[in-house]
């Protein structure tokens, strides 16, 4: 398979993640869509690493996984904190910081 | 054979991604994301990235998704209202996503990277296996490796601080 196929698939997955963030209002699903976008970036990194024939791109993908894990942990902690304070789990209702 | 595996995995990844944004119940969204992650691991294997594929399955589909399932079970999946804060959001959002996809594709296909049309150079047996990645992580990328371990520790402490019970603040 050409590398082009992987890159086009990666941009399709990224666009799907963006669509989810634009459409959904539950913070949980928005976090999942962030995961989709990070994974699309990972796929592109690994595909380009294969194209060049160098493993360093795969190290980047592993580091991106670490960042994604951190983001999930902090995001889920925020969701639990929101839930504990009996606030609505809806990003349109959580508008206190909006200017 | 490679093409068949690619298309099956690509359909799985895309179907999982669409499932994540289409499912009403967050629990089903998490399950769809697990399908997506397994399909991506197959794609990583096709790209001879064995270590990344293994990390994807063990860390992502294993540990991170279990965390998601726990939080979904704790918070519960509430239904979302169909109220649109911006008029026409449900119409405009897919248009924007399609425009982004077209733009990204043009950017990639219009680039003068000649190797995009190949399947990459021939690599030897140990390409992308844990030994090779481990050597890179501990020699060339030692500083980012240690920095990411500190970042993980900070994230764990931050999550505990965020999610801990604080009676005196709430009272």
Short mmCIF file of C-alpha atoms in Angstrom, two decimals, chain A residues 1-26 28-29 31-33 35-36 38-40 42-43 46-56 58-81 83-85 89-90 92-93 95, chain B residues 2-3 6-7 10 13-14 17 20-21 23-24 29-30 33 36-37 40 43-44 46-49 51-52 55-56 60 64 67-68 71-72 74-75 80-81 83-85 89-90 93-94 96-97 100-101 104-105 108-109 113 115-121 123 126-128 132-133 136-137 140-141 148 151-152 155 159 162-166:
data_model
loop_
_atom_site.label_atom_id
_atom_site.label_comp_id
_atom_site.label_asym_id
_atom_site.label_seq_id
_atom_site.Cartn_x
_atom_site.Cartn_y
_atom_site.Cartn_z
CA UNK A 1 0.00 0.00 0.00
CA UNK A 2 1.23 3.49 -0.81
CA UNK A 3 1.95 5.85 2.04
CA UNK A 4 -0.60 8.22 0.48
CA UNK A 5 -3.44 5.91 1.55
CA UNK A 6 -2.38 6.07 5.16
CA UNK A 7 -2.05 9.86 5.07
CA UNK A 8 -5.47 10.33 3.46
CA UNK A 9 -7.00 7.97 6.04
CA UNK A 10 -5.28 9.95 8.78
CA UNK A 11 -6.70 13.26 7.54
CA UNK A 12 -10.15 11.66 7.26
CA UNK A 13 -9.94 10.48 10.88
CA UNK A 14 -8.76 13.93 11.97
CA UNK A 15 -11.71 15.58 10.21
CA UNK A 16 -14.04 13.10 11.93
CA UNK A 17 -12.63 14.12 15.30
CA UNK A 18 -13.13 17.79 14.48
CA UNK A 19 -16.72 17.06 13.44
CA UNK A 20 -17.35 15.34 16.76
CA UNK A 21 -15.97 18.28 18.74
CA UNK A 22 -18.16 20.67 16.77
CA UNK A 23 -21.32 18.60 17.15
CA UNK A 24 -21.28 17.01 20.58
CA UNK A 25 -21.83 18.79 23.90
CA UNK A 26 -20.93 16.15 26.46
CA UNK A 28 -16.79 13.09 27.85
CA UNK A 29 -17.45 12.66 24.14
CA UNK A 31 -12.45 14.10 25.17
CA UNK A 32 -13.00 10.97 23.08
CA UNK A 33 -12.94 13.10 19.93
CA UNK A 35 -8.35 11.09 21.29
CA UNK A 36 -9.47 10.52 17.70
CA UNK A 38 -4.37 12.58 18.46
CA UNK A 39 -4.56 9.08 17.02
CA UNK A 40 -4.93 10.46 13.50
CA UNK A 42 -0.06 9.28 15.39
CA UNK A 43 -1.01 7.42 12.23
CA UNK A 46 4.13 6.41 11.87
CA UNK A 47 3.33 6.48 8.15
CA UNK A 48 5.89 9.20 7.50
CA UNK A 49 8.42 7.32 9.62
CA UNK A 50 7.88 4.28 7.38
CA UNK A 51 8.17 6.48 4.28
CA UNK A 52 11.56 7.81 5.37
CA UNK A 53 12.70 4.42 6.69
CA UNK A 54 13.68 5.82 10.07
CA UNK A 55 12.31 4.78 13.47
CA UNK A 56 12.51 8.21 15.06
CA UNK A 58 7.72 6.11 15.99
CA UNK A 59 9.35 7.57 19.10
CA UNK A 60 7.31 10.71 18.43
CA UNK A 61 4.18 8.57 18.27
CA UNK A 62 5.01 7.00 21.63
CA UNK A 63 5.50 10.46 23.18
CA UNK A 64 2.16 11.58 21.72
CA UNK A 65 0.57 8.57 23.45
CA UNK A 66 2.06 9.75 26.76
CA UNK A 67 0.63 13.25 26.20
CA UNK A 68 -2.76 11.75 25.35
CA UNK A 69 -2.73 9.70 28.54
CA UNK A 70 -1.95 12.85 30.59
CA UNK A 71 -4.72 14.76 28.84
CA UNK A 72 -7.20 11.97 29.54
CA UNK A 73 -6.28 11.80 33.21
CA UNK A 74 -6.64 15.55 33.75
CA UNK A 75 -9.79 15.76 31.61
CA UNK A 76 -11.51 12.92 33.43
CA UNK A 77 -10.48 14.48 36.75
CA UNK A 78 -12.19 17.69 35.63
CA UNK A 79 -15.32 15.77 34.62
CA UNK A 80 -15.45 14.06 38.01
CA UNK A 81 -14.98 17.46 39.72
CA UNK A 83 -20.04 16.03 38.48
CA UNK A 84 -19.27 16.31 42.21
CA UNK A 85 -20.35 19.95 42.23
CA UNK A 89 -22.23 17.94 32.13
CA UNK A 90 -22.85 20.04 29.06
CA UNK A 92 -22.97 24.90 26.60
CA UNK A 93 -24.20 25.23 30.18
CA UNK A 95 -20.29 29.15 30.40
CA UNK B 2 -1.70 -6.36 2.47
CA UNK B 3 -4.37 -4.35 0.67
CA UNK B 6 -5.38 -2.32 5.08
CA UNK B 7 -8.94 -1.83 3.88
CA UNK B 10 -9.23 1.32 7.60
CA UNK B 13 -10.91 2.70 12.17
CA UNK B 14 -13.29 4.95 10.28
CA UNK B 17 -14.51 7.03 14.68
CA UNK B 20 -17.75 7.66 18.64
CA UNK B 21 -19.47 10.80 17.39
CA UNK B 23 -23.62 7.20 19.58
CA UNK B 24 -26.00 8.91 22.00
CA UNK B 29 -18.86 5.83 22.27
CA UNK B 30 -16.09 4.39 24.44
CA UNK B 33 -13.26 4.03 20.31
CA UNK B 36 -11.02 2.25 16.41
CA UNK B 37 -7.87 1.75 18.52
CA UNK B 40 -5.23 1.50 14.25
CA UNK B 43 -2.44 -0.35 10.64
CA UNK B 44 0.65 0.28 12.76
CA UNK B 46 1.27 -2.94 8.52
CA UNK B 47 3.65 0.02 8.80
CA UNK B 48 6.17 -2.23 10.64
CA UNK B 49 5.74 -0.35 13.91
CA UNK B 51 6.22 -1.51 19.46
CA UNK B 52 3.78 1.34 18.77
CA UNK B 55 1.70 0.10 23.21
CA UNK B 56 -1.52 1.14 21.47
CA UNK B 60 -4.60 2.80 25.14
CA UNK B 64 -6.92 4.39 29.27
CA UNK B 67 -10.38 4.64 33.01
CA UNK B 68 -13.01 5.99 30.61
CA UNK B 71 -15.77 7.47 34.75
CA UNK B 72 -18.74 6.83 32.44
CA UNK B 74 -19.60 6.87 37.78
CA UNK B 75 -21.03 9.91 36.01
CA UNK B 80 -27.89 15.53 25.20
CA UNK B 81 -30.44 18.13 24.32
CA UNK B 83 -30.86 22.59 21.39
CA UNK B 84 -28.55 24.42 19.00
CA UNK B 85 -26.69 27.39 20.51
CA UNK B 89 -24.71 24.22 13.71
CA UNK B 90 -25.70 20.73 12.63
CA UNK B 93 -20.21 21.51 11.24
CA UNK B 94 -20.13 18.70 8.62
CA UNK B 96 -16.45 22.56 7.95
CA UNK B 97 -15.19 19.02 8.58
CA UNK B 100 -10.84 20.52 6.52
CA UNK B 101 -10.46 17.02 5.05
CA UNK B 104 -5.53 18.44 4.40
CA UNK B 105 -5.67 16.08 1.41
CA UNK B 108 -0.51 16.28 1.39
CA UNK B 109 -1.13 15.27 -2.22
CA UNK B 113 7.10 14.36 -1.62
CA UNK B 115 8.20 8.90 -1.73
CA UNK B 116 4.47 9.24 -0.92
CA UNK B 117 3.65 7.08 -3.93
CA UNK B 118 5.89 4.26 -2.73
CA UNK B 119 5.39 1.96 0.22
CA UNK B 120 8.64 3.16 1.79
CA UNK B 121 12.13 1.75 1.49
CA UNK B 123 13.75 -2.17 5.95
CA UNK B 126 14.26 -5.36 13.46
CA UNK B 127 12.63 -2.12 12.19
CA UNK B 128 10.34 -0.66 14.84
CA UNK B 132 15.11 -0.50 18.35
CA UNK B 133 12.64 1.90 19.98
CA UNK B 136 16.36 5.31 20.60
CA UNK B 137 14.46 6.27 23.77
CA UNK B 140 19.02 9.77 21.43
CA UNK B 141 15.73 10.76 23.10
CA UNK B 148 7.48 12.62 29.75
CA UNK B 151 4.74 14.92 32.97
CA UNK B 152 2.93 11.66 33.76
CA UNK B 155 -0.80 14.60 35.54
CA UNK B 159 -5.97 14.42 38.67
CA UNK B 162 -8.97 17.81 40.89
CA UNK B 163 -11.06 14.81 41.80
CA UNK B 164 -10.44 14.71 45.54
CA UNK B 165 -13.29 15.41 47.91
CA UNK B 166 -13.11 18.82 49.55
#
